[in-house]
Amino acid sequence: MTAPIPPSTSLTGTTKSKDDEAIQNRITPIGTIQDGDIEKFLVMDKVDKFGAHAKTDPREIKLVKKLDWYIMPILWFMYTFNYLDRNAIVNARLNNLEENLGLKNTEYNTCVSILFVGYTFRPSLFMAGFCLAWSIISLLSFLATNYPSMVILRFVLGIVEAPFYPGALYIISLFYTRKEIATRLAILTTGNNFSGSFAGLIAAGIFEGLDKKHGLAGWQWLFIIQGALSAATALLAFWFLPDYPLTTRWLTEEERQLAHNRIFIDTTDVKEGTNVWTGLRDAVADWRTWAFCLMYNLHISSVGFQNFLPTVMGTLGYSRTVTLALTCPPFILAAIVGLIIAWTSGHWNERTWHIVICKSIVLIGFIIPAATNNFAARLLSIFLFVGFSFGINNIVLSWVSSTLGQTNEKRSVALALCNMLGGLANIYTPYLWPSSDSPRYLTAWGASIGFAVGVILITLPLKYALKAQNKRMKRDNPEVMNLYVY
């Protein structure tokens, strides 16, 4: 069927600017469609039980490919360096960082956790600018000489990194449908997985080749090199990052309209654009926002191991270089698993069982090291809890976007709240991994088991709540086609 959809009344998430109105005036509204304009609108002939359509229109297929080439590579590189810059301290620990800075007791843990205090600030739209800012702060970390200086640098780094992830989620949610979001988030997450895989190898190479060169320790060179590469990526982002579908400069007018229409018709219970404050009110008043926030917080709490994976690997008894190299394979598995489950989740428009099954596998991975000190068993457990953890991020956040996307403003607030409250986990989870608990880390594994169980206990009731809401929508309006995905 052909679905002509009007442009939204707000292009920027607040009131219309003159530029917005100018663009709006160049686009034919629904009330004045002419015969010659019909090709601007989307053709749908494969719609599932939730009202989501498969891409069959050649123009839509071409558009999505163009979006992929412009949006995903730059976000991927930004996320890769976001992770590398944020976690350089994790690998620097293996190159005498603590000894050089005189860190004692839990001071290293504080240096890790203080970064995420900055993540509770409201995200900014100026992602490229903040990418440049965090690159500079990361690079300057090589100047740290003691505990206070490193804590201050890490805190500021957290503030300037804060806008990236929620901003990336928001951009993806503006341009991709329910069936597409999880896969794009999985592609984005491979940047995290890639950096997690090779961060140890990069660090090992720098430590071996540059340690003590020009009077700088290997960990100092690590901050300098990764910060410089991240800054180069930020400069590219100023051009490639888009705004809203109807204002994207590298789309033609017809492509802008098509990009807008396909998201409009894919949104459940869509409402007219309002403003940020109304979006905040709507998101806060919706109980599902808080259910997702708690789910995401528990999930992020359960992946607190990522800041200590080299340390956990170190308990296997290998040398520093081998330990860093061993962090690579589990993250490669995580990237593969993440892409597979994102595709299947989008293809079948299913969320609940993807989360429950993956989290159950992760749960087994947590139980093994808590129960035994056997080498083979602990190595297997690392592959389980690393390999099946990160793909869940994509499913949860795509679920948030599709469930709470009635307006762009509500969607952006809901994603920001989930990211902010999820990020709180990164403040307290480092204290679950004190060096005094090595090599068993029973407190950390016990807490991780509890967090994983909590995710499952929230996911299942949420599924049935959304299912019941769909029934009410069909009862009130038998003609309704676009329903909540679960």
Tab-separated table of C-alpha atoms in Angstrom:
chain	number	residue	atom	x	y	z
A	1	MET	CA	0.000	0.000	0.000
A	2	THR	CA	1.049	3.614	-0.411
A	3	ALA	CA	1.383	5.677	2.752
A	4	PRO	CA	1.518	9.460	2.260
A	5	ILE	CA	2.574	10.980	5.567
A	6	PRO	CA	2.851	14.668	6.442
A	7	PRO	CA	6.023	16.171	7.813
A	8	SER	CA	6.040	16.713	11.564
A	9	THR	CA	5.327	20.211	12.824
A	10	SER	CA	8.651	20.436	14.644
A	11	LEU	CA	11.939	19.675	12.966
A	12	THR	CA	14.298	20.472	15.788
A	13	GLY	CA	12.574	19.186	18.876
A	14	THR	CA	11.525	22.657	19.995
A	15	THR	CA	9.804	25.502	18.174
A	16	LYS	CA	10.309	25.957	14.457
A	17	SER	CA	13.171	28.099	13.311
A	18	LYS	CA	13.030	30.119	10.086
A	19	ASP	CA	15.277	27.530	8.452
A	20	ASP	CA	12.899	24.761	9.511
A	21	GLU	CA	9.929	26.635	8.055
A	22	ALA	CA	11.779	27.232	4.811
A	23	ILE	CA	12.511	23.541	4.438
A	24	GLN	CA	8.938	22.687	5.454
A	25	ASN	CA	7.551	24.999	2.774
A	26	ARG	CA	9.486	23.142	0.087
A	27	ILE	CA	7.794	19.852	1.039
A	28	THR	CA	4.272	19.025	-0.086
A	29	PRO	CA	1.977	18.556	2.953
A	30	ILE	CA	-0.601	15.789	2.894
A	31	GLY	CA	-3.497	18.107	2.243
A	32	THR	CA	-2.071	19.274	-1.086
A	33	ILE	CA	-0.638	16.121	-2.650
A	34	GLN	CA	-0.625	16.320	-6.419
A	35	ASP	CA	-0.538	13.348	-8.776
A	36	GLY	CA	3.049	14.152	-9.648
A	37	ASP	CA	4.073	14.050	-6.003
A	38	ILE	CA	2.984	10.497	-5.270
A	39	GLU	CA	6.455	9.100	-5.987
A	40	LYS	CA	7.741	10.933	-2.897
A	41	PHE	CA	5.830	8.616	-0.608
A	42	LEU	CA	6.651	5.174	0.656
A	43	VAL	CA	5.362	1.901	-0.780
A	44	MET	CA	4.792	-0.894	1.764
A	45	ASP	CA	3.682	-4.397	0.844
A	46	LYS	CA	5.144	-6.524	3.667
A	47	VAL	CA	3.895	-5.535	7.129
A	48	ASP	CA	4.228	-7.699	10.257
A	49	LYS	CA	1.817	-8.090	13.203
A	50	PHE	CA	3.269	-5.012	14.920
A	51	GLY	CA	2.809	-2.783	11.861
A	52	ALA	CA	6.507	-2.699	10.966
A	53	HIS	CA	7.265	-2.938	7.260
A	54	ALA	CA	10.065	-4.673	5.393
A	55	LYS	CA	12.040	-2.642	2.860
A	56	THR	CA	10.802	-3.449	-0.650
A	57	ASP	CA	10.618	0.019	-2.215
A	58	PRO	CA	13.837	0.482	-4.279
A	59	ARG	CA	13.970	4.154	-3.290
A	60	GLU	CA	13.883	3.264	0.395
A	61	ILE	CA	16.563	0.595	-0.046
A	62	LYS	CA	18.781	3.134	-1.826
A	63	LEU	CA	18.135	5.726	0.886
A	64	VAL	CA	19.040	3.367	3.735
A	65	LYS	CA	22.300	2.436	2.005
A	66	LYS	CA	23.149	6.121	1.724
A	67	LEU	CA	22.319	6.681	5.399
A	68	ASP	CA	24.521	3.733	6.326
A	69	TRP	CA	27.496	5.093	4.404
A	70	TYR	CA	27.233	8.586	5.873
A	71	ILE	CA	26.133	7.908	9.456
A	72	MET	CA	27.492	4.565	10.606
A	73	PRO	CA	31.236	4.828	9.760
A	74	ILE	CA	31.767	8.143	11.565
A	75	LEU	CA	29.744	7.018	14.598
A	76	TRP	CA	31.697	3.754	14.610
A	77	PHE	CA	35.072	5.489	14.676
A	78	MET	CA	33.865	7.953	17.307
A	79	TYR	CA	32.659	5.109	19.513
A	80	THR	CA	35.889	3.184	18.983
A	81	PHE	CA	37.988	6.104	20.179
A	82	ASN	CA	35.443	6.912	22.876
A	83	TYR	CA	36.100	3.469	24.324
A	84	LEU	CA	39.860	3.574	23.775
A	85	ASP	CA	40.235	6.990	25.407
A	86	ARG	CA	37.939	6.064	28.278
A	87	ASN	CA	39.625	2.741	28.979
A	88	ALA	CA	43.256	3.644	28.335
A	89	ILE	CA	43.647	3.744	32.116
A	90	VAL	CA	42.578	0.087	32.336
A	91	ASN	CA	45.529	-1.065	30.225
A	92	ALA	CA	47.836	1.620	31.637
A	93	ARG	CA	47.449	-0.134	34.989
A	94	LEU	CA	49.531	-2.994	33.592
A	95	ASN	CA	52.369	-0.562	32.759
A	96	ASN	CA	53.011	0.636	36.315
A	97	LEU	CA	50.473	3.482	36.265
A	98	GLU	CA	49.634	2.950	39.939
A	99	GLU	CA	53.288	2.945	40.954
A	100	ASN	CA	54.161	6.019	38.839
A	101	LEU	CA	51.273	8.055	40.265
A	102	GLY	CA	51.557	6.678	43.784
A	103	LEU	CA	48.004	5.267	43.846
A	104	LYS	CA	47.078	3.328	46.985
A	105	ASN	CA	44.198	1.098	48.113
A	106	THR	CA	41.027	1.994	46.150
A	107	GLU	CA	42.440	5.130	44.508
A	108	TYR	CA	42.748	3.342	41.150
A	109	ASN	CA	39.097	2.262	41.467
A	110	THR	CA	38.162	5.890	42.115
A	111	CYS	CA	40.066	7.005	38.996
A	112	VAL	CA	37.982	4.512	36.999
A	113	SER	CA	34.626	5.391	38.555
A	114	ILE	CA	35.054	9.197	38.665
A	115	LEU	CA	34.905	9.270	34.857
A	116	PHE	CA	31.277	8.181	34.941
A	117	VAL	CA	30.124	10.919	37.310
A	118	GLY	CA	30.345	13.203	34.278
A	119	TYR	CA	28.012	10.861	32.401
A	120	THR	CA	25.026	11.993	34.506
A	121	PHE	CA	24.923	15.409	32.824
A	122	ARG	CA	22.356	16.098	30.105
A	123	PRO	CA	23.777	15.213	26.663
A	124	SER	CA	24.548	17.984	24.182
A	125	LEU	CA	23.762	17.990	20.492
A	126	PHE	CA	27.265	19.139	19.626
A	127	MET	CA	28.720	15.643	19.468
A	128	ALA	CA	31.638	16.423	17.198
A	129	GLY	CA	32.738	19.317	19.398
A	130	PHE	CA	32.627	17.178	22.493
A	131	CYS	CA	34.506	14.423	20.666
A	132	LEU	CA	37.284	16.921	20.017
A	133	ALA	CA	37.154	18.006	23.659
A	134	TRP	CA	37.452	14.479	25.050
A	135	SER	CA	40.299	13.772	22.619
A	136	ILE	CA	42.251	16.713	23.989
A	137	ILE	CA	41.544	15.780	27.624
A	138	SER	CA	42.546	12.171	26.965
A	139	LEU	CA	45.765	13.271	25.294
A	140	LEU	CA	46.587	15.594	28.192
A	141	SER	CA	46.233	12.700	30.640
A	142	PHE	CA	49.876	11.872	29.950
A	143	LEU	CA	50.738	14.927	32.059
A	144	ALA	CA	49.192	13.432	35.224
A	145	THR	CA	51.775	13.108	37.978
A	146	ASN	CA	49.715	12.010	40.974
A	147	TYR	CA	46.313	10.860	42.207
A	148	PRO	CA	44.561	14.296	42.346
A	149	SER	CA	45.642	15.268	38.823
A	150	MET	CA	44.467	11.958	37.332
A	151	VAL	CA	41.113	12.146	39.166
A	152	ILE	CA	40.487	15.677	37.868
A	153	LEU	CA	41.376	14.701	34.289
A	154	ARG	CA	39.157	11.613	34.447
A	155	PHE	CA	36.243	13.612	35.855
A	156	VAL	CA	36.473	16.218	33.086
A	157	LEU	CA	36.839	13.423	30.525
A	158	GLY	CA	33.562	11.950	31.777
A	159	ILE	CA	31.788	15.287	31.347
A	160	VAL	CA	32.914	15.837	27.759
A	161	GLU	CA	32.314	12.197	26.767
A	162	ALA	CA	28.777	12.247	28.202
A	163	PRO	CA	26.981	13.522	25.072
A	164	PHE	CA	28.299	10.871	22.697
A	165	TYR	CA	26.410	7.659	23.411
A	166	PRO	CA	22.912	9.110	23.987
A	167	GLY	CA	23.524	11.423	21.035
A	168	ALA	CA	24.478	8.490	18.813
A	169	LEU	CA	21.405	6.556	19.941
A	170	TYR	CA	19.192	9.525	19.208
A	171	ILE	CA	20.604	10.078	15.711
A	172	ILE	CA	20.166	6.396	14.861
A	173	SER	CA	16.589	6.422	16.197
A	174	LEU	CA	15.749	9.423	13.978
A	175	PHE	CA	16.879	7.752	10.764
A	176	TYR	CA	16.210	4.020	11.224
A	177	THR	CA	13.032	1.978	11.754
A	178	ARG	CA	12.237	-0.541	14.490
A	179	LYS	CA	13.463	-3.387	12.308
A	180	GLU	CA	16.729	-1.571	11.568
A	181	ILE	CA	17.756	0.064	14.851
A	182	ALA	CA	19.087	-3.000	16.688
A	183	THR	CA	21.345	-3.956	13.781
A	184	ARG	CA	22.718	-0.412	13.508
A	185	LEU	CA	23.315	-0.301	17.252
A	186	ALA	CA	25.093	-3.646	16.928
A	187	ILE	CA	27.296	-2.187	14.189
A	188	LEU	CA	27.992	0.774	16.464
A	189	THR	CA	28.771	-1.553	19.357
A	190	THR	CA	31.326	-3.419	17.257
A	191	GLY	CA	33.343	-0.228	17.626
A	192	ASN	CA	33.312	-0.908	21.355
A	193	ASN	CA	34.052	-4.589	20.764
A	194	PHE	CA	36.808	-3.799	18.269
A	195	SER	CA	38.491	-1.397	20.655
A	196	GLY	CA	38.018	-3.882	23.487
A	197	SER	CA	39.556	-6.603	21.330
A	198	PHE	CA	42.565	-4.662	20.172
A	199	ALA	CA	43.048	-2.135	22.973
A	200	GLY	CA	45.182	-4.673	24.796
A	201	LEU	CA	47.230	-5.437	21.685
A	202	ILE	CA	47.658	-1.734	20.913
A	203	ALA	CA	48.713	-1.082	24.492
A	204	ALA	CA	51.112	-4.031	24.455
A	205	GLY	CA	52.750	-2.741	21.265
A	206	ILE	CA	53.096	0.776	22.655
A	207	PHE	CA	54.439	-0.468	25.986
A	208	GLU	CA	57.008	-2.682	24.260
A	209	GLY	CA	58.102	-0.157	21.631
A	210	LEU	CA	57.819	3.260	23.279
A	211	ASP	CA	58.243	2.706	27.013
A	212	LYS	CA	60.902	5.139	28.334
A	213	LYS	CA	61.277	6.786	24.891
A	214	HIS	CA	61.906	10.546	25.133
A	215	GLY	CA	61.545	10.287	28.884
A	216	LEU	CA	57.921	9.122	28.792
A	217	ALA	CA	56.476	5.901	30.170
A	218	GLY	CA	54.554	3.549	27.892
A	219	TRP	CA	51.237	4.458	29.516
A	220	GLN	CA	51.896	8.145	28.728
A	221	TRP	CA	52.461	7.345	25.045
A	222	LEU	CA	49.193	5.384	25.097
A	223	PHE	CA	47.231	8.500	26.094
A	224	ILE	CA	49.066	10.688	23.544
A	225	ILE	CA	48.601	8.411	20.519
A	226	GLN	CA	44.968	7.474	21.149
A	227	GLY	CA	44.021	11.069	21.955
A	228	ALA	CA	45.572	12.355	18.720
A	229	LEU	CA	43.773	9.781	16.551
A	230	SER	CA	40.504	10.550	18.309
A	231	ALA	CA	40.933	14.271	17.565
A	232	ALA	CA	41.317	13.527	13.842
A	233	THR	CA	38.037	11.587	13.935
A	234	ALA	CA	36.296	14.527	15.623
A	235	LEU	CA	37.249	16.836	12.757
A	236	LEU	CA	35.641	14.463	10.246
A	237	ALA	CA	32.511	14.229	12.402
A	238	PHE	CA	31.796	17.947	11.943
A	239	TRP	CA	30.923	17.211	8.315
A	240	PHE	CA	29.405	13.725	8.402
A	241	LEU	CA	27.079	13.849	11.417
A	242	PRO	CA	23.499	14.638	10.317
A	243	ASP	CA	20.758	16.614	11.990
A	244	TYR	CA	17.105	15.653	11.470
A	245	PRO	CA	15.835	13.829	8.353
A	246	LEU	CA	14.210	16.957	6.922
A	247	THR	CA	17.326	19.096	7.473
A	248	THR	CA	20.145	16.725	6.487
A	249	ARG	CA	22.356	18.603	4.039
A	250	TRP	CA	23.687	15.566	2.167
A	251	LEU	CA	20.196	14.243	1.321
A	252	THR	CA	18.182	15.473	-1.649
A	253	GLU	CA	14.783	17.033	-0.999
A	254	GLU	CA	13.004	13.833	-2.029
A	255	GLU	CA	15.301	11.731	0.165
A	256	ARG	CA	14.628	14.021	3.140
A	257	GLN	CA	10.892	13.564	2.736
A	258	LEU	CA	11.236	9.804	2.337
A	259	ALA	CA	13.546	9.582	5.362
A	260	HIS	CA	10.991	11.473	7.432
A	261	ASN	CA	7.973	9.511	6.170
A	262	ARG	CA	9.357	6.054	6.870
A	263	ILE	CA	10.093	6.915	10.508
A	264	PHE	CA	6.714	8.623	10.919
A	265	ILE	CA	4.755	5.570	9.798
A	266	ASP	CA	6.951	3.256	11.898
A	267	THR	CA	6.261	5.067	15.193
A	268	THR	CA	3.647	3.555	17.526
A	269	ASP	CA	1.036	5.991	18.897
A	270	VAL	CA	2.829	8.847	17.159
A	271	LYS	CA	2.047	12.378	18.331
A	272	GLU	CA	2.841	15.844	17.027
A	273	GLY	CA	6.251	17.262	17.851
A	274	THR	CA	6.237	19.452	20.950
A	275	ASN	CA	9.200	20.828	22.886
A	276	VAL	CA	11.892	19.495	25.180
A	277	TRP	CA	10.008	20.255	28.396
A	278	THR	CA	6.863	18.483	27.199
A	279	GLY	CA	9.017	15.554	26.091
A	280	LEU	CA	10.605	15.479	29.540
A	281	ARG	CA	7.193	15.499	31.204
A	282	ASP	CA	5.863	12.742	28.946
A	283	ALA	CA	8.913	10.532	29.480
A	284	VAL	CA	8.979	10.996	33.256
A	285	ALA	CA	5.229	10.331	33.543
A	286	ASP	CA	5.441	7.063	31.573
A	287	TRP	CA	6.107	4.111	33.923
A	288	ARG	CA	7.761	2.225	31.085
A	289	THR	CA	10.577	4.781	31.062
A	290	TRP	CA	11.513	3.801	34.613
A	291	ALA	CA	11.165	0.089	33.895
A	292	PHE	CA	13.630	0.443	31.028
A	293	CYS	CA	15.925	2.646	33.127
A	294	LEU	CA	16.078	0.028	35.885
A	295	MET	CA	16.581	-2.764	33.351
A	296	TYR	CA	19.416	-0.874	31.675
A	297	ASN	CA	21.025	0.084	34.985
A	298	LEU	CA	21.073	-3.548	36.106
A	299	HIS	CA	22.425	-4.623	32.730
A	300	ILE	CA	25.251	-2.069	32.797
A	301	SER	CA	25.946	-3.066	36.405
A	302	SER	CA	26.353	-6.653	35.250
A	303	VAL	CA	28.973	-5.663	32.658
A	304	GLY	CA	31.126	-3.850	35.202
A	305	PHE	CA	33.751	-6.493	34.479
A	306	GLN	CA	34.755	-4.649	31.285
A	307	ASN	CA	36.762	-2.091	33.275
A	308	PHE	CA	38.673	-4.916	34.957
A	309	LEU	CA	38.900	-7.569	32.247
A	310	PRO	CA	42.714	-7.332	31.913
A	311	THR	CA	42.876	-7.700	35.694
A	312	VAL	CA	40.543	-10.721	35.585
A	313	MET	CA	42.626	-12.206	32.763
A	314	GLY	CA	45.696	-11.600	34.893
A	315	THR	CA	44.366	-14.049	37.488
A	316	LEU	CA	44.959	-16.832	34.933
A	317	GLY	CA	48.686	-16.458	35.584
A	318	TYR	CA	50.064	-15.270	32.224
A	319	SER	CA	52.607	-12.511	31.547
A	320	ARG	CA	51.504	-8.923	30.965
A	321	THR	CA	51.758	-9.143	27.155
A	322	VAL	CA	49.903	-12.469	26.947
A	323	THR	CA	47.251	-11.179	29.358
A	324	LEU	CA	46.603	-8.146	27.137
A	325	ALA	CA	46.464	-10.365	24.041
A	326	LEU	CA	43.959	-12.716	25.696
A	327	THR	CA	41.425	-9.896	26.043
A	328	CYS	CA	41.036	-9.873	22.242
A	329	PRO	CA	39.136	-13.128	21.378
A	330	PRO	CA	36.192	-12.655	23.804
A	331	PHE	CA	35.445	-9.219	22.348
A	332	ILE	CA	35.584	-10.590	18.803
A	333	LEU	CA	33.005	-13.181	19.856
A	334	ALA	CA	30.929	-10.375	21.408
A	335	ALA	CA	30.930	-8.469	18.108
A	336	ILE	CA	29.815	-11.536	16.142
A	337	VAL	CA	27.100	-12.487	18.636
A	338	GLY	CA	25.917	-8.870	18.837
A	339	LEU	CA	25.458	-8.619	15.077
A	340	ILE	CA	23.641	-11.961	14.873
A	341	ILE	CA	21.144	-11.303	17.662
A	342	ALA	CA	20.554	-7.733	16.470
A	343	TRP	CA	19.670	-9.012	13.000
A	344	THR	CA	17.386	-11.765	14.295
A	345	SER	CA	15.743	-9.358	16.750
A	346	GLY	CA	15.034	-6.889	13.964
A	347	HIS	CA	14.022	-9.517	11.419
A	348	TRP	CA	11.431	-11.090	13.716
A	349	ASN	CA	10.699	-7.890	15.667
A	350	GLU	CA	11.347	-9.741	18.940
A	351	ARG	CA	12.990	-8.368	22.085
A	352	THR	CA	12.086	-10.368	25.200
A	353	TRP	CA	13.552	-13.784	24.482
A	354	HIS	CA	16.680	-12.339	22.910
A	355	ILE	CA	17.396	-10.564	26.196
A	356	VAL	CA	16.374	-13.464	28.456
A	357	ILE	CA	18.353	-16.137	26.584
A	358	CYS	CA	21.519	-14.022	26.256
A	359	LYS	CA	21.330	-12.930	29.885
A	360	SER	CA	20.898	-16.547	30.987
A	361	ILE	CA	24.110	-17.492	29.158
A	362	VAL	CA	25.867	-14.535	30.803
A	363	LEU	CA	24.512	-15.724	34.148
A	364	ILE	CA	26.190	-19.104	33.652
A	365	GLY	CA	29.399	-17.236	32.838
A	366	PHE	CA	29.192	-15.416	36.181
A	367	ILE	CA	28.399	-18.528	38.200
A	368	ILE	CA	31.430	-20.504	36.947
A	369	PRO	CA	34.236	-18.280	38.367
A	370	ALA	CA	32.253	-17.860	41.578
A	371	ALA	CA	32.076	-21.633	41.954
A	372	THR	CA	35.518	-22.814	40.837
A	373	ASN	CA	39.118	-21.714	40.350
A	374	ASN	CA	39.683	-24.235	37.544
A	375	PHE	CA	41.672	-22.626	34.710
A	376	ALA	CA	39.692	-24.049	31.771
A	377	ALA	CA	36.351	-23.315	33.407
A	378	ARG	CA	37.288	-19.709	34.183
A	379	LEU	CA	38.559	-19.144	30.638
A	380	LEU	CA	35.285	-20.529	29.248
A	381	SER	CA	33.321	-18.267	31.586
A	382	ILE	CA	35.087	-15.179	30.215
A	383	PHE	CA	33.962	-16.062	26.691
A	384	LEU	CA	30.400	-16.566	27.935
A	385	PHE	CA	29.914	-13.372	29.912
A	386	VAL	CA	31.863	-11.150	27.497
A	387	GLY	CA	30.529	-12.779	24.331
A	388	PHE	CA	26.839	-12.528	25.227
A	389	SER	CA	26.691	-9.322	27.290
A	390	PHE	CA	27.192	-6.455	24.871
A	391	GLY	CA	24.591	-7.490	22.300
A	392	ILE	CA	21.922	-6.963	24.955
A	393	ASN	CA	22.666	-3.217	24.933
A	394	ASN	CA	21.413	-2.964	21.365
A	395	ILE	CA	18.199	-4.878	22.037
A	396	VAL	CA	17.310	-2.892	25.162
A	397	LEU	CA	17.985	0.520	23.632
A	398	SER	CA	16.178	-0.259	20.377
A	399	TRP	CA	13.249	-1.411	22.532
A	400	VAL	CA	13.328	1.900	24.420
A	401	SER	CA	13.334	3.851	21.164
A	402	SER	CA	10.395	1.976	19.639
A	403	THR	CA	8.304	1.940	22.833
A	404	LEU	CA	8.854	5.539	23.956
A	405	GLY	CA	9.149	7.262	20.573
A	406	GLN	CA	5.711	8.896	20.405
A	407	THR	CA	7.536	12.197	19.824
A	408	ASN	CA	11.180	12.898	19.032
A	409	GLU	CA	11.424	14.835	22.278
A	410	LYS	CA	10.070	12.000	24.425
A	411	ARG	CA	12.353	9.506	22.676
A	412	SER	CA	15.429	11.675	23.222
A	413	VAL	CA	14.619	12.190	26.917
A	414	ALA	CA	13.903	8.478	27.459
A	415	LEU	CA	17.176	7.458	25.804
A	416	ALA	CA	19.082	10.100	27.781
A	417	LEU	CA	17.516	8.967	31.071
A	418	CYS	CA	18.345	5.324	30.354
A	419	ASN	CA	21.904	6.232	29.461
A	420	MET	CA	22.290	8.497	32.503
A	421	LEU	CA	20.825	6.081	35.052
A	422	GLY	CA	22.551	3.150	33.396
A	423	GLY	CA	25.801	5.081	33.625
A	424	LEU	CA	25.409	5.361	37.393
A	425	ALA	CA	26.374	1.691	37.489
A	426	ASN	CA	29.838	2.617	36.288
A	427	ILE	CA	30.322	4.797	39.357
A	428	TYR	CA	29.758	2.092	41.964
A	429	THR	CA	30.665	-1.162	40.202
A	430	PRO	CA	34.446	-0.486	40.213
A	431	TYR	CA	34.337	-0.784	44.000
A	432	LEU	CA	33.119	-4.371	43.614
A	433	TRP	CA	36.564	-5.257	42.237
A	434	PRO	CA	39.113	-4.341	44.953
A	435	SER	CA	42.584	-5.833	44.558
A	436	SER	CA	42.167	-7.438	47.966
A	437	ASP	CA	39.536	-9.795	46.484
A	438	SER	CA	41.974	-11.185	43.892
A	439	PRO	CA	42.042	-13.793	42.437
A	440	ARG	CA	38.473	-14.983	43.146
A	441	TYR	CA	36.574	-11.653	43.237
A	442	LEU	CA	33.619	-13.381	44.877
A	443	THR	CA	31.879	-10.114	45.787
A	444	ALA	CA	31.948	-8.958	42.161
A	445	TRP	CA	30.692	-12.272	40.783
A	446	GLY	CA	27.928	-12.499	43.382
A	447	ALA	CA	26.745	-8.978	42.609
A	448	SER	CA	26.916	-9.641	38.853
A	449	ILE	CA	24.722	-12.717	39.282
A	450	GLY	CA	22.149	-10.602	41.120
A	451	PHE	CA	22.223	-7.889	38.453
A	452	ALA	CA	21.706	-10.423	35.641
A	453	VAL	CA	18.760	-12.042	37.415
A	454	GLY	CA	17.249	-8.578	37.922
A	455	VAL	CA	17.337	-7.875	34.172
A	456	ILE	CA	15.417	-11.083	33.462
A	457	LEU	CA	12.848	-10.350	36.180
A	458	ILE	CA	12.070	-6.950	34.634
A	459	THR	CA	12.066	-8.092	31.001
A	460	LEU	CA	9.372	-10.759	31.304
A	461	PRO	CA	6.679	-8.641	33.052
A	462	LEU	CA	7.366	-5.784	30.623
A	463	LYS	CA	6.635	-8.107	27.695
A	464	TYR	CA	3.224	-9.028	29.073
A	465	ALA	CA	2.420	-5.413	29.967
A	466	LEU	CA	3.072	-4.323	26.373
A	467	LYS	CA	1.115	-7.292	25.056
A	468	ALA	CA	-1.861	-6.246	27.202
A	469	GLN	CA	-1.522	-2.653	25.989
A	470	ASN	CA	-1.647	-3.850	22.377
A	471	LYS	CA	-4.891	-5.698	23.121
A	472	ARG	CA	-6.410	-2.527	24.589
A	473	MET	CA	-5.352	-0.533	21.527
A	474	LYS	CA	-6.960	-3.102	19.195
A	475	ARG	CA	-10.109	-3.156	21.319
A	476	ASP	CA	-10.421	0.634	21.266
A	477	ASN	CA	-9.590	0.862	17.568
A	478	PRO	CA	-9.807	-2.391	15.562
A	479	GLU	CA	-8.227	-0.632	12.576
A	480	VAL	CA	-4.975	0.188	14.382
A	481	MET	CA	-1.987	-1.501	12.763
A	482	ASN	CA	1.086	-0.095	14.512
A	483	LEU	CA	1.546	-1.900	17.837
A	484	TYR	CA	4.210	-2.101	20.530
A	485	VAL	CA	7.022	-4.558	19.890
A	486	TYR	CA	7.997	-6.994	22.635
